[in-house]
Short mmCIF file of C-alpha atoms and ligand atoms in Angstrom, two decimals:
data_model
loop_
_atom_site.label_atom_id
_atom_site.label_comp_id
_atom_site.label_asym_id
_atom_site.label_seq_id
_atom_site.Cartn_x
_atom_site.Cartn_y
_atom_site.Cartn_z
CA MET X 1 -17.75 -57.47 -12.00
CA THR X 2 -17.98 -53.57 -13.11
CA ALA X 3 -16.03 -51.59 -10.96
CA SER X 4 -17.50 -49.89 -8.05
CA PRO X 5 -16.87 -46.01 -8.64
CA GLU X 6 -14.33 -43.68 -7.68
CA PRO X 7 -16.18 -41.87 -4.20
CA GLU X 8 -16.09 -38.46 -4.99
CA ALA X 9 -13.42 -36.28 -3.58
CA VAL X 10 -14.41 -33.99 -0.85
CA GLN X 11 -13.55 -30.59 -1.51
CA PRO X 12 -11.96 -28.64 1.08
CA PRO X 13 -14.06 -24.82 2.34
CA ARG X 14 -13.41 -22.55 0.09
CA LEU X 15 -10.60 -19.38 2.11
CA LEU X 16 -11.21 -16.07 1.16
CA VAL X 17 -8.82 -12.89 2.87
CA MET X 18 -11.37 -9.92 1.60
CA LYS X 19 -9.48 -6.80 2.23
CA PHE X 20 -11.79 -3.37 2.64
CA GLY X 21 -9.77 -0.31 2.48
CA GLY X 22 -10.48 3.77 3.67
CA THR X 23 -13.37 4.10 1.91
CA LEU X 24 -15.43 1.03 1.55
CA MET X 25 -15.36 1.54 5.77
CA GLY X 26 -16.14 4.82 5.59
CA SER X 27 -19.39 5.55 6.11
CA SER X 28 -22.12 3.34 8.08
CA GLN X 29 -23.11 3.24 3.83
CA ALA X 30 -20.32 1.40 2.71
CA ILE X 31 -20.32 0.28 5.56
CA ARG X 32 -22.58 -2.15 5.20
CA HIS X 33 -22.05 -3.14 1.27
CA SER X 34 -18.49 -4.24 2.53
CA ALA X 35 -20.22 -6.18 5.16
CA SER X 36 -22.64 -7.64 2.16
CA LEU X 37 -19.86 -8.83 -0.06
CA VAL X 38 -18.71 -10.78 2.72
CA GLU X 39 -22.29 -12.63 3.36
CA ARG X 40 -22.15 -13.17 -0.56
CA SER X 41 -19.16 -15.28 -0.15
CA ALA X 42 -20.46 -16.56 3.11
CA ALA X 43 -23.90 -17.65 2.21
CA HIS X 44 -22.04 -20.27 -0.51
CA GLY X 45 -20.43 -21.85 2.70
CA THR X 46 -16.34 -20.09 1.07
CA ARG X 47 -15.06 -19.11 4.75
CA VAL X 48 -14.16 -15.49 4.52
CA VAL X 49 -10.61 -13.61 6.80
CA VAL X 50 -12.00 -9.71 6.32
CA VAL X 51 -9.29 -7.25 6.90
CA VAL X 52 -10.19 -3.76 7.06
CA SER X 53 -8.71 -0.81 7.18
CA ALA X 54 -9.44 3.41 8.96
CA MET X 55 -12.14 4.65 7.85
CA THR X 56 -11.23 7.17 4.66
CA GLY X 57 -9.07 10.34 6.37
CA VAL X 58 -8.80 8.89 9.50
CA THR X 59 -5.49 7.67 9.25
CA ASN X 60 -4.01 11.17 7.80
CA GLY X 61 -6.18 13.20 10.61
CA LEU X 62 -4.72 11.21 13.60
CA LEU X 63 -0.71 11.67 11.75
CA LYS X 64 -1.84 15.76 11.65
CA LEU X 65 -3.28 15.47 15.32
CA ALA X 66 0.08 13.04 16.73
CA ASP X 67 2.35 16.18 14.94
CA ALA X 68 0.12 18.42 17.01
CA ALA X 69 0.52 17.22 20.97
CA GLU X 70 4.56 16.81 20.32
CA ALA X 71 4.37 20.81 19.31
CA GLY X 72 1.92 21.31 22.51
CA GLU X 73 -0.99 22.15 20.70
CA ILE X 74 -2.71 20.11 22.95
CA ALA X 75 -6.54 21.79 22.15
CA PHE X 76 -6.02 20.90 17.97
CA ALA X 77 -5.25 17.49 19.09
CA ASN X 78 -8.29 16.70 22.08
CA ASP X 79 -10.17 18.83 19.34
CA GLU X 80 -9.53 16.09 16.52
CA ILE X 81 -9.62 13.55 18.21
CA ALA X 82 -13.04 14.31 19.47
CA ILE X 83 -14.23 14.56 15.34
CA GLN X 84 -13.35 10.98 15.23
CA ARG X 85 -14.71 10.40 18.48
CA HIS X 86 -18.05 11.37 16.83
CA ARG X 87 -17.44 9.78 12.89
CA HIS X 88 -17.42 6.50 15.09
CA PHE X 89 -20.42 7.15 17.12
CA THR X 90 -22.50 8.05 14.68
CA ALA X 91 -21.49 5.62 12.28
CA ALA X 92 -21.97 2.84 14.79
CA GLN X 93 -25.02 4.28 15.58
CA GLU X 94 -26.72 4.81 12.06
CA LEU X 95 -25.00 0.54 11.61
CA GLY X 96 -28.09 0.12 15.27
CA ALA X 97 -26.11 0.46 17.92
CA ALA X 98 -27.75 0.84 20.61
CA PRO X 99 -25.73 3.15 23.33
CA ASP X 100 -24.95 0.24 25.93
CA SER X 101 -23.70 -2.82 23.75
CA GLU X 102 -20.46 -4.04 22.66
CA THR X 103 -19.13 -1.58 19.32
CA VAL X 104 -20.19 1.81 21.51
CA ARG X 105 -18.74 0.51 24.47
CA ASP X 106 -15.00 -0.77 22.13
CA ILE X 107 -15.43 2.68 20.31
CA ARG X 108 -15.72 4.27 23.57
CA GLU X 109 -12.66 2.50 25.74
CA LEU X 110 -10.58 3.17 22.54
CA HIS X 111 -10.88 6.26 21.85
CA GLU X 112 -10.25 6.98 26.17
CA THR X 113 -6.93 5.27 25.41
CA LEU X 114 -6.05 7.21 21.90
CA ARG X 115 -6.53 10.04 24.61
CA GLN X 116 -4.28 8.92 26.71
CA ALA X 117 -1.63 8.00 24.80
CA VAL X 118 -1.70 11.46 22.37
CA TYR X 119 -0.75 13.27 25.91
CA GLY X 120 1.42 11.33 27.17
CA VAL X 121 3.30 12.96 23.18
CA TYR X 122 2.42 16.29 25.02
CA LEU X 123 3.25 15.40 27.98
CA LEU X 124 6.41 14.97 25.90
CA ARG X 125 6.81 17.18 23.58
CA GLU X 126 8.70 14.22 21.49
CA LEU X 127 6.88 11.47 18.89
CA THR X 128 9.17 9.18 17.90
CA PRO X 129 8.68 6.16 15.74
CA ARG X 130 6.93 3.82 18.21
CA SER X 131 5.11 6.00 18.92
CA ARG X 132 3.49 7.82 16.27
CA ASP X 133 2.59 3.73 14.87
CA LEU X 134 0.53 3.53 18.17
CA ILE X 135 -1.60 6.61 18.07
CA VAL X 136 -1.99 6.09 14.37
CA SER X 137 -3.25 2.29 14.45
CA PHE X 138 -6.21 3.13 16.16
CA GLY X 139 -7.84 4.12 13.17
CA GLU X 140 -7.91 0.25 12.20
CA ARG X 141 -7.94 -0.68 15.45
CA LEU X 142 -12.03 1.62 15.68
CA SER X 143 -13.12 0.58 12.25
CA ALA X 144 -12.46 -3.28 13.17
CA PRO X 145 -15.47 -3.12 15.72
CA LEU X 146 -17.74 -1.15 12.94
CA MET X 147 -17.30 -4.60 10.32
CA ALA X 148 -18.09 -7.15 13.46
CA LEU X 149 -21.24 -5.08 14.05
CA ALA X 150 -22.29 -5.32 9.93
CA LEU X 151 -21.91 -7.57 9.52
CA ALA X 152 -23.40 -9.20 13.12
CA GLN X 153 -26.38 -7.92 11.64
CA ASP X 154 -26.53 -10.11 7.58
CA GLY X 155 -25.83 -13.18 10.23
CA VAL X 156 -21.91 -13.68 9.85
CA ARG X 157 -20.95 -14.40 13.37
CA SER X 158 -17.20 -12.60 13.59
CA HIS X 159 -14.25 -12.71 15.94
CA GLY X 160 -12.30 -8.72 15.77
CA LEU X 161 -8.75 -9.01 16.10
CA THR X 162 -6.18 -6.66 15.37
CA GLY X 163 -3.20 -8.03 13.21
CA GLY X 164 -0.64 -8.55 16.47
CA GLN X 165 -3.45 -10.49 17.85
CA ALA X 166 -3.87 -12.18 14.80
CA GLY X 167 0.40 -13.18 14.59
CA ILE X 168 1.23 -10.88 12.37
CA LEU X 169 5.58 -10.42 14.21
CA THR X 170 7.27 -7.67 12.99
CA ASP X 171 10.49 -6.16 12.23
CA SER X 172 11.33 -2.85 14.55
CA HIS X 173 11.00 -0.17 11.26
CA PHE X 174 8.42 1.25 13.33
CA GLY X 175 6.17 2.85 10.20
CA SER X 176 7.54 0.79 7.40
CA ALA X 177 7.81 -3.28 8.93
CA LYS X 178 7.86 -5.86 7.89
CA PRO X 179 6.81 -8.92 9.22
CA LEU X 180 9.29 -11.88 10.11
CA PRO X 181 9.06 -15.18 8.99
CA SER X 182 7.56 -16.78 12.55
CA THR X 183 4.65 -14.38 11.79
CA TYR X 184 3.23 -16.96 9.08
CA THR X 185 2.90 -19.84 11.79
CA ARG X 186 1.57 -17.91 14.69
CA VAL X 187 -0.83 -16.74 12.20
CA LYS X 188 -2.15 -19.42 11.01
CA ASP X 189 -2.31 -21.25 14.48
CA ARG X 190 -4.13 -17.82 15.71
CA LEU X 191 -7.17 -17.78 12.89
CA GLU X 192 -7.32 -20.92 11.77
CA GLY X 193 -9.44 -21.90 15.29
CA LEU X 194 -11.33 -19.43 15.00
CA LEU X 195 -12.06 -19.99 11.12
CA ASN X 196 -13.33 -23.12 12.59
CA ALA X 197 -15.79 -22.44 15.32
CA GLY X 198 -17.29 -21.67 12.59
CA LEU X 199 -16.42 -17.49 13.75
CA THR X 200 -15.23 -14.70 10.42
CA PRO X 201 -11.48 -12.91 11.63
CA VAL X 202 -12.29 -9.31 11.33
CA VAL X 203 -8.42 -8.09 11.20
CA ALA X 204 -7.87 -4.61 11.68
CA GLY X 205 -4.87 -4.26 8.59
CA PHE X 206 -1.78 -2.39 8.55
CA MET X 207 0.55 -3.38 11.66
CA GLY X 208 1.63 -6.34 13.20
CA GLU X 209 3.70 -6.06 17.15
CA THR X 210 7.23 -6.37 17.26
CA GLU X 211 8.25 -8.80 19.46
CA LYS X 212 7.98 -6.69 22.57
CA GLY X 213 4.90 -6.20 22.04
CA ALA X 214 4.96 -2.80 20.79
CA ILE X 215 2.73 -2.81 17.89
CA SER X 216 4.58 -1.91 14.83
CA THR X 217 2.95 -0.09 11.15
CA LEU X 218 3.23 -1.72 7.58
CA GLY X 219 3.98 1.87 6.04
CA ARG X 220 1.04 4.04 3.79
CA GLY X 221 -1.58 2.04 2.25
CA GLY X 222 0.25 -1.33 3.61
CA THR X 223 -3.76 -3.34 4.71
CA ASP X 224 -3.12 -4.92 1.01
CA PHE X 225 -0.20 -6.25 2.39
CA SER X 226 -2.19 -7.42 5.66
CA ALA X 227 -3.66 -9.03 3.83
CA THR X 228 -1.13 -10.77 1.55
CA ILE X 229 0.05 -11.98 4.13
CA ILE X 230 -2.44 -13.17 5.97
CA GLY X 231 -3.76 -14.99 2.53
CA ALA X 232 -0.02 -17.02 2.69
CA ALA X 233 -0.22 -18.04 6.26
CA LEU X 234 -3.38 -19.49 5.12
CA HIS X 235 -2.31 -21.00 1.85
CA ALA X 236 -6.03 -19.34 1.09
CA ASP X 237 -7.74 -19.67 -2.37
CA GLU X 238 -7.50 -16.37 -3.25
CA VAL X 239 -6.90 -13.12 -1.33
CA TRP X 240 -9.50 -10.41 -2.65
CA ALA X 241 -8.69 -6.71 -2.18
CA TRP X 242 -12.25 -5.09 -2.92
CA LYS X 243 -10.88 -1.24 -4.05
CA ASP X 244 -12.88 1.81 -4.92
CA VAL X 245 -12.08 1.48 -9.12
CA ASP X 246 -12.66 -1.27 -11.33
CA GLY X 247 -9.33 -2.64 -10.63
CA VAL X 248 -6.24 -2.30 -11.69
CA MET X 249 -6.43 0.62 -14.30
CA SER X 250 -4.29 1.26 -17.15
CA ALA X 251 -3.12 4.65 -15.19
CA ASP X 252 -4.51 6.23 -12.55
CA PRO X 253 -8.43 7.16 -13.07
CA ARG X 254 -7.56 10.43 -11.13
CA ALA X 255 -5.01 11.96 -14.02
CA VAL X 256 -6.10 9.90 -17.37
CA PRO X 257 -10.74 9.47 -17.35
CA ARG X 258 -9.11 7.10 -20.31
CA ALA X 259 -7.82 4.63 -18.40
CA GLN X 260 -8.96 0.87 -18.31
CA ASN X 261 -9.18 -1.72 -16.11
CA ILE X 262 -6.19 -4.39 -16.88
CA ALA X 263 -7.45 -8.05 -17.09
CA ARG X 264 -4.03 -10.55 -16.16
CA LEU X 265 -0.79 -9.13 -14.84
CA SER X 266 1.79 -10.96 -13.27
CA TYR X 267 3.11 -10.39 -9.25
CA GLY X 268 6.43 -8.76 -11.22
CA GLU X 269 4.01 -6.08 -13.26
CA VAL X 270 2.79 -5.36 -10.12
CA MET X 271 5.20 -4.45 -7.74
CA GLU X 272 6.94 -2.73 -10.96
CA LEU X 273 3.48 -0.41 -10.62
CA ALA X 274 3.06 0.05 -6.76
CA TYR X 275 6.74 0.99 -6.51
CA PHE X 276 6.05 3.21 -9.53
CA GLY X 277 3.21 5.32 -7.75
CA ALA X 278 -0.07 3.80 -8.36
CA LYS X 279 -1.69 3.76 -4.99
CA VAL X 280 -4.32 0.60 -5.31
CA LEU X 281 -1.58 -1.21 -3.91
CA HIS X 282 1.05 -1.04 -0.69
CA PRO X 283 4.31 -2.11 -3.08
CA LEU X 284 4.96 -5.73 -0.75
CA ALA X 285 1.68 -6.63 -0.69
CA VAL X 286 2.30 -9.10 -3.26
CA THR X 287 5.78 -10.57 -1.95
CA PRO X 288 3.97 -13.21 0.48
CA LEU X 289 1.83 -14.50 -2.52
CA GLN X 290 4.58 -15.45 -4.83
CA GLU X 291 5.63 -18.64 -2.66
CA HIS X 292 2.76 -20.19 -2.97
CA GLY X 293 1.21 -18.98 -6.35
CA ILE X 294 -1.66 -17.65 -4.21
CA PRO X 295 -4.05 -15.18 -6.73
CA LEU X 296 -4.44 -11.67 -5.91
CA ARG X 297 -7.57 -10.43 -6.78
CA VAL X 298 -8.29 -6.59 -7.28
CA LYS X 299 -12.21 -6.39 -7.91
CA SER X 300 -15.05 -3.21 -7.99
CA ALA X 301 -16.37 -2.75 -4.52
CA ALA X 302 -19.45 -1.16 -7.35
CA ASP X 303 -19.68 -4.28 -10.08
CA PRO X 304 -18.51 -6.70 -7.54
CA ASP X 305 -19.60 -8.80 -11.56
CA PHE X 306 -16.60 -8.00 -12.98
CA ALA X 307 -13.93 -9.92 -12.10
CA GLY X 308 -11.36 -6.56 -12.24
CA THR X 309 -7.92 -7.56 -12.09
CA LEU X 310 -6.34 -11.04 -11.92
CA VAL X 311 -2.16 -10.76 -10.47
CA THR X 312 -0.89 -14.42 -10.77
CA ALA X 313 2.89 -15.65 -11.30
CA LYS X 314 3.27 -15.37 -15.42
CA ALA X 315 2.33 -12.29 -16.95
CA VAL X 316 0.10 -13.22 -19.66
CA THR X 317 0.01 -10.16 -22.03
CA GLU X 318 -2.53 -9.98 -25.77
CA ALA X 319 -0.15 -9.78 -28.27
CA GLY X 320 1.14 -6.72 -29.50
CA GLN X 321 0.86 -5.21 -26.65
CA SER X 322 3.75 -4.27 -24.98
CA VAL X 323 3.30 -1.94 -22.44
CA LYS X 324 0.49 -2.72 -20.24
CA ALA X 325 0.64 0.95 -17.67
CA VAL X 326 1.90 4.63 -16.53
CA THR X 327 2.46 5.14 -13.65
CA ALA X 328 4.08 8.39 -11.93
CA ILE X 329 5.57 9.37 -8.56
CA LYS X 330 5.48 13.17 -7.83
CA GLY X 331 7.04 14.92 -5.72
CA VAL X 332 10.75 14.05 -6.28
CA SER X 333 13.97 15.28 -5.75
CA ILE X 334 17.05 14.87 -7.75
CA ILE X 335 20.47 14.46 -5.80
CA THR X 336 23.87 15.27 -8.30
CA VAL X 337 26.94 14.43 -6.74
CA SER X 338 29.50 16.10 -9.70
CA GLY X 339 33.01 16.81 -9.99
CA ALA X 340 36.75 15.94 -10.27
CA GLY X 341 37.22 14.06 -7.09
CA ILE X 342 34.94 10.99 -8.88
CA LEU X 343 36.69 10.01 -12.01
CA GLY X 344 38.59 7.01 -11.60
CA VAL X 345 38.03 6.34 -7.79
CA PRO X 346 35.18 3.97 -7.73
CA GLU X 347 34.87 4.17 -4.19
CA VAL X 348 33.68 7.27 -3.83
CA VAL X 349 31.01 5.64 -5.72
CA ALA X 350 30.72 2.74 -3.26
CA ASP X 351 30.47 5.01 -0.55
CA LEU X 352 27.44 6.96 -1.34
CA PHE X 353 25.68 3.89 -1.76
CA ASN X 354 26.90 2.29 1.25
CA THR X 355 25.85 5.56 3.50
CA LEU X 356 22.32 6.08 1.74
CA ALA X 357 21.41 1.41 2.34
CA ARG X 358 23.11 2.38 6.13
CA GLU X 359 20.19 5.80 6.73
CA ASN X 360 17.63 3.55 4.50
CA ILE X 361 16.73 6.40 1.81
CA THR X 362 14.50 4.60 -0.94
CA LEU X 363 16.75 5.27 -4.37
CA LEU X 364 13.63 5.74 -7.48
CA MET X 365 16.85 5.83 -10.52
CA VAL X 366 20.06 6.36 -10.26
CA SER X 367 22.10 7.30 -13.50
CA GLN X 368 26.03 7.51 -13.12
CA SER X 369 28.20 10.00 -16.57
CA SER X 370 29.84 7.21 -18.26
CA SER X 371 32.84 10.00 -17.58
CA MET X 372 32.90 8.62 -13.60
CA SER X 373 32.26 12.83 -13.47
CA ASN X 374 28.39 13.06 -12.07
CA VAL X 375 25.43 10.54 -10.00
CA SER X 376 22.11 12.00 -9.58
CA LEU X 377 20.22 10.01 -7.55
CA ALA X 378 16.35 10.90 -7.44
CA VAL X 379 14.51 10.46 -4.27
CA GLN X 380 11.38 11.50 -2.96
CA SER X 381 11.94 14.93 -1.80
CA ALA X 382 10.96 14.28 1.57
CA SER X 383 13.55 12.21 2.08
CA ALA X 384 15.94 14.62 -0.07
CA GLU X 385 17.00 16.75 2.33
CA ARG X 386 18.28 13.45 5.17
CA THR X 387 19.43 12.48 1.61
CA VAL X 388 22.09 15.26 1.14
CA ALA X 389 23.49 14.95 4.83
CA ALA X 390 23.62 11.43 5.05
CA LEU X 391 26.51 11.99 1.38
CA ARG X 392 28.30 14.50 4.25
CA THR X 393 30.67 12.40 5.44
CA PRO X 394 31.87 10.37 2.73
CA LEU X 395 31.93 13.18 0.15
CA ALA X 396 33.94 14.87 2.68
CA GLY X 397 37.60 16.42 2.10
CA ARG X 398 36.93 15.03 -1.72
CA GLN X 399 36.13 17.79 -3.85
CA LEU X 400 32.70 16.68 -5.54
CA GLN X 401 29.68 19.44 -5.20
CA VAL X 402 26.10 18.55 -4.79
CA ASP X 403 23.42 20.63 -5.96
CA ILE X 404 19.51 19.34 -6.13
CA GLN X 405 16.89 20.18 -8.41
CA GLU X 406 13.00 20.01 -7.32
CA GLY X 407 9.80 19.38 -8.45
CA VAL X 408 9.92 16.17 -10.49
CA ALA X 409 7.95 13.14 -10.60
CA VAL X 410 9.76 9.15 -11.97
CA LEU X 411 6.59 8.82 -15.00
CA ALA X 412 7.37 4.31 -15.12
CA ILE X 413 5.64 2.83 -18.53
CA VAL X 414 5.42 -0.70 -18.09
CA GLY X 415 4.42 -4.04 -18.28
CA ALA X 416 5.75 -7.76 -19.74
CA GLY X 417 5.04 -7.73 -23.16
CA MET X 418 8.36 -4.94 -23.38
CA ARG X 419 10.89 -7.01 -22.73
CA GLY X 420 12.63 -7.05 -26.27
CA THR X 421 9.87 -4.99 -28.52
CA LYS X 422 12.36 -2.57 -30.55
CA GLY X 423 10.84 0.98 -30.36
CA VAL X 424 8.98 0.80 -27.19
CA ALA X 425 11.96 3.66 -25.44
CA ALA X 426 11.27 5.55 -28.75
CA ARG X 427 7.80 5.73 -28.00
CA LEU X 428 8.26 7.25 -25.32
CA PHE X 429 10.47 9.42 -26.14
CA GLY X 430 8.34 10.45 -29.17
CA ALA X 431 5.04 10.65 -27.02
CA LEU X 432 7.01 13.63 -24.46
CA ALA X 433 9.07 15.44 -27.69
CA GLN X 434 5.09 16.30 -28.69
CA GLU X 435 4.56 17.45 -26.14
CA ASP X 436 7.25 19.90 -26.00
CA ILE X 437 8.87 17.80 -22.25
CA ASN X 438 12.37 17.66 -21.31
CA ILE X 439 13.92 14.02 -19.72
CA LEU X 440 16.57 15.21 -17.20
CA MET X 441 17.15 11.41 -16.12
CA ILE X 442 16.17 7.96 -18.03
CA SER X 443 16.96 3.91 -16.29
CA GLN X 444 15.17 1.20 -18.10
CA GLY X 445 15.93 -1.84 -15.66
CA SER X 446 17.81 -4.69 -17.13
CA SER X 447 13.87 -6.73 -16.49
CA GLU X 448 12.98 -4.97 -18.65
CA LEU X 449 9.39 -4.67 -16.83
CA ASN X 450 9.27 -0.96 -16.68
CA ILE X 451 11.36 2.38 -18.34
CA SER X 452 11.30 5.49 -16.22
CA VAL X 453 12.42 8.74 -17.36
CA ALA X 454 12.19 12.07 -15.51
CA ILE X 455 10.89 15.23 -15.83
CA GLU X 456 9.63 18.18 -13.89
CA GLU X 457 5.91 17.79 -12.11
CA ARG X 458 3.99 20.68 -14.07
CA ASP X 459 4.22 18.58 -16.58
CA VAL X 460 3.57 15.29 -15.71
CA ASP X 461 -0.44 14.46 -15.61
CA SER X 462 0.12 15.45 -18.90
CA ALA X 463 2.86 13.83 -20.01
CA THR X 464 0.61 10.34 -18.62
CA ARG X 465 -1.36 11.09 -21.11
CA GLU X 466 -0.36 11.63 -23.42
CA VAL X 467 2.38 8.46 -22.86
CA HIS X 468 -1.20 6.21 -22.26
CA ALA X 469 -2.44 7.09 -25.67
CA ALA X 470 0.77 7.32 -27.38
CA PHE X 471 0.60 3.17 -25.71
CA GLY X 472 -2.66 3.05 -27.26
CA LEU X 473 -4.18 2.28 -24.14
CA ASP X 474 -7.07 5.18 -23.90
CA ALA X 475 -10.15 3.18 -23.78
CA ALA X 476 -11.81 4.41 -26.77
CA GLN X 477 -8.90 3.23 -28.74
CA ARG X 478 -8.75 -0.18 -27.67
CA GLY X 479 -11.81 -2.12 -29.03
P1 LIG H 1 -7.52 1.23 -0.68
O1 LIG H 1 -8.21 2.22 0.89
O2 LIG H 1 -9.16 0.24 -1.15
O3 LIG H 1 -7.23 0.24 -0.55
P2 LIG H 1 -6.17 4.07 -1.81
O4 LIG H 1 -6.45 4.82 -2.21
O5 LIG H 1 -5.26 3.15 -1.87
O6 LIG H 1 -7.51 2.37 -1.95
O7 LIG H 1 -6.36 3.00 -3.64
C1 LIG H 1 -7.00 3.16 -4.51
C2 LIG H 1 -7.16 3.86 -5.32
O8 LIG H 1 -6.15 4.13 -6.41
C3 LIG H 1 -8.42 4.46 -6.29
O9 LIG H 1 -8.93 5.13 -6.00
C4 LIG H 1 -7.21 4.92 -7.86
O10 LIG H 1 -7.72 6.66 -7.66
C5 LIG H 1 -5.24 5.17 -6.93
N1 LIG H 1 -4.69 4.16 -7.89
C6 LIG H 1 -3.99 5.34 -8.29
N2 LIG H 1 -3.00 4.77 -9.70
C7 LIG H 1 -4.31 3.65 -9.96
C8 LIG H 1 -3.27 2.24 -11.14
N3 LIG H 1 -2.84 2.28 -11.97
N4 LIG H 1 -5.86 1.78 -10.79
C9 LIG H 1 -5.97 2.56 -9.75
N5 LIG H 1 -5.68 2.63 -9.45
C10 LIG H 1 -5.48 3.57 -9.35
N1 LIG H 2 -5.15 3.48 6.96
C1 LIG H 2 -4.02 3.48 6.15
C2 LIG H 2 -3.57 4.43 5.95
O1 LIG H 2 -4.12 5.59 4.78
C3 LIG H 2 -3.47 1.78 5.87
C4 LIG H 2 -3.96 1.31 4.11
O2 LIG H 2 -5.14 2.80 3.66
O3 LIG H 2 -3.78 0.57 4.19
O4 LIG H 2 -2.38 4.38 4.68
MG1 LIG H 3 -4.93 1.67 -0.40
#
């Protein structure tokens, strides 16, 4: 008797989360192209959740007009709102929206609410982190209807939601909010229904909402993070971040024209890269994906058939390749605390760090001399004043001196292949010496995923190019 063949397992349709940033939402042509990338996959039966950013420049414009309203410059703020209104209406019109269409109505209503929120700030002359988040969220909320319109024209039925409506629930750290654990089941509940009804959710990225229902944002570049939160919640097959570059590159292509695409990166490597200034992804973007090992692809919108960069748990390193990328953070200050008061008094250092943690100040680098007579801290210049002010209390009455050096940058080399490889630091320092560049601070994490150095900011672009070449990363050098 012959056994009947096993019935073929029915594969559920693939599920992708696709994220489109500001450039890819920047004009009607760009939006039309982005929608076509969704349609390409949807046409093959793949279910897609779309996450969009504000049109390029809109977020900065909103931040500027919010500051102007606080300063009493309501005419300037209103002019800016009018410019943005015109930009969104023009895009809608170019995408074929009729004057009485839902899209035009949505855009009009959103601008009216924005105008009221900005007027409130003007009346109060007070811009709290909470009201800034509300105002800045309009950028993403305005671009979602434009994507929905472009999708409709490609025959893709969609449903627009804000991040909060999609289920992203955050803490109340307005400006850099983090998702609460219940986010994941909420997102699943809210989006699965839409997907099962054959609809493509179009989510306004960058934002969630707090338990009280206030809109919160996930930090600059946060739409990457929105997409990965949603990808994790839905156990998506992959998250695709479409970009205006070939993928994650071996350096910022604006500083290093010979930068090239990195085919494979681990979650850990990407986190180091993003943390040390590679603007291509939000520093926390891969964190939600780690638990279920969901791959992230960074793909070029201009060349959709190119594989881009695949990010997974495993670090894949070519033989002989120690460093994969060089990154830099500009606008850094070094704050040095020194004096006899630190010598042999470990509590001083403990007090310093406790204070900084309480103030939520991010330290980019830390170094302490072995004699314990000084501690140097590298922070973003924007938080330097706040850092010095915060240190006043733990330093009071302790015979200590605080010095600030501005105009600094942190340059980092990143790659899992550095672990256990000898001579990497020597090559880095050699390249910097070659360019006659002085090193102000050095640090290597014990994970050996990166080595970072603080240098004068004015040297950083040439240093990045030199180090990039020294590690054989220049496009023409590797065949
Ligand atoms: P999006 O709006 O799509 O999130 P971003 O402008 O935030 O796009 O990020 C993409 C940009 O990041 C690129 O255009 C590039 O200029 C910059 N960038 C900086 N470092 C890197 C890097 N290592 N790899 C790729 N892009 C980088
Ligand atoms: N529009 C937001 C920003 O400019 C979020 C993003 O682009 O990801 O930071
Ligand atoms: Mg971005």
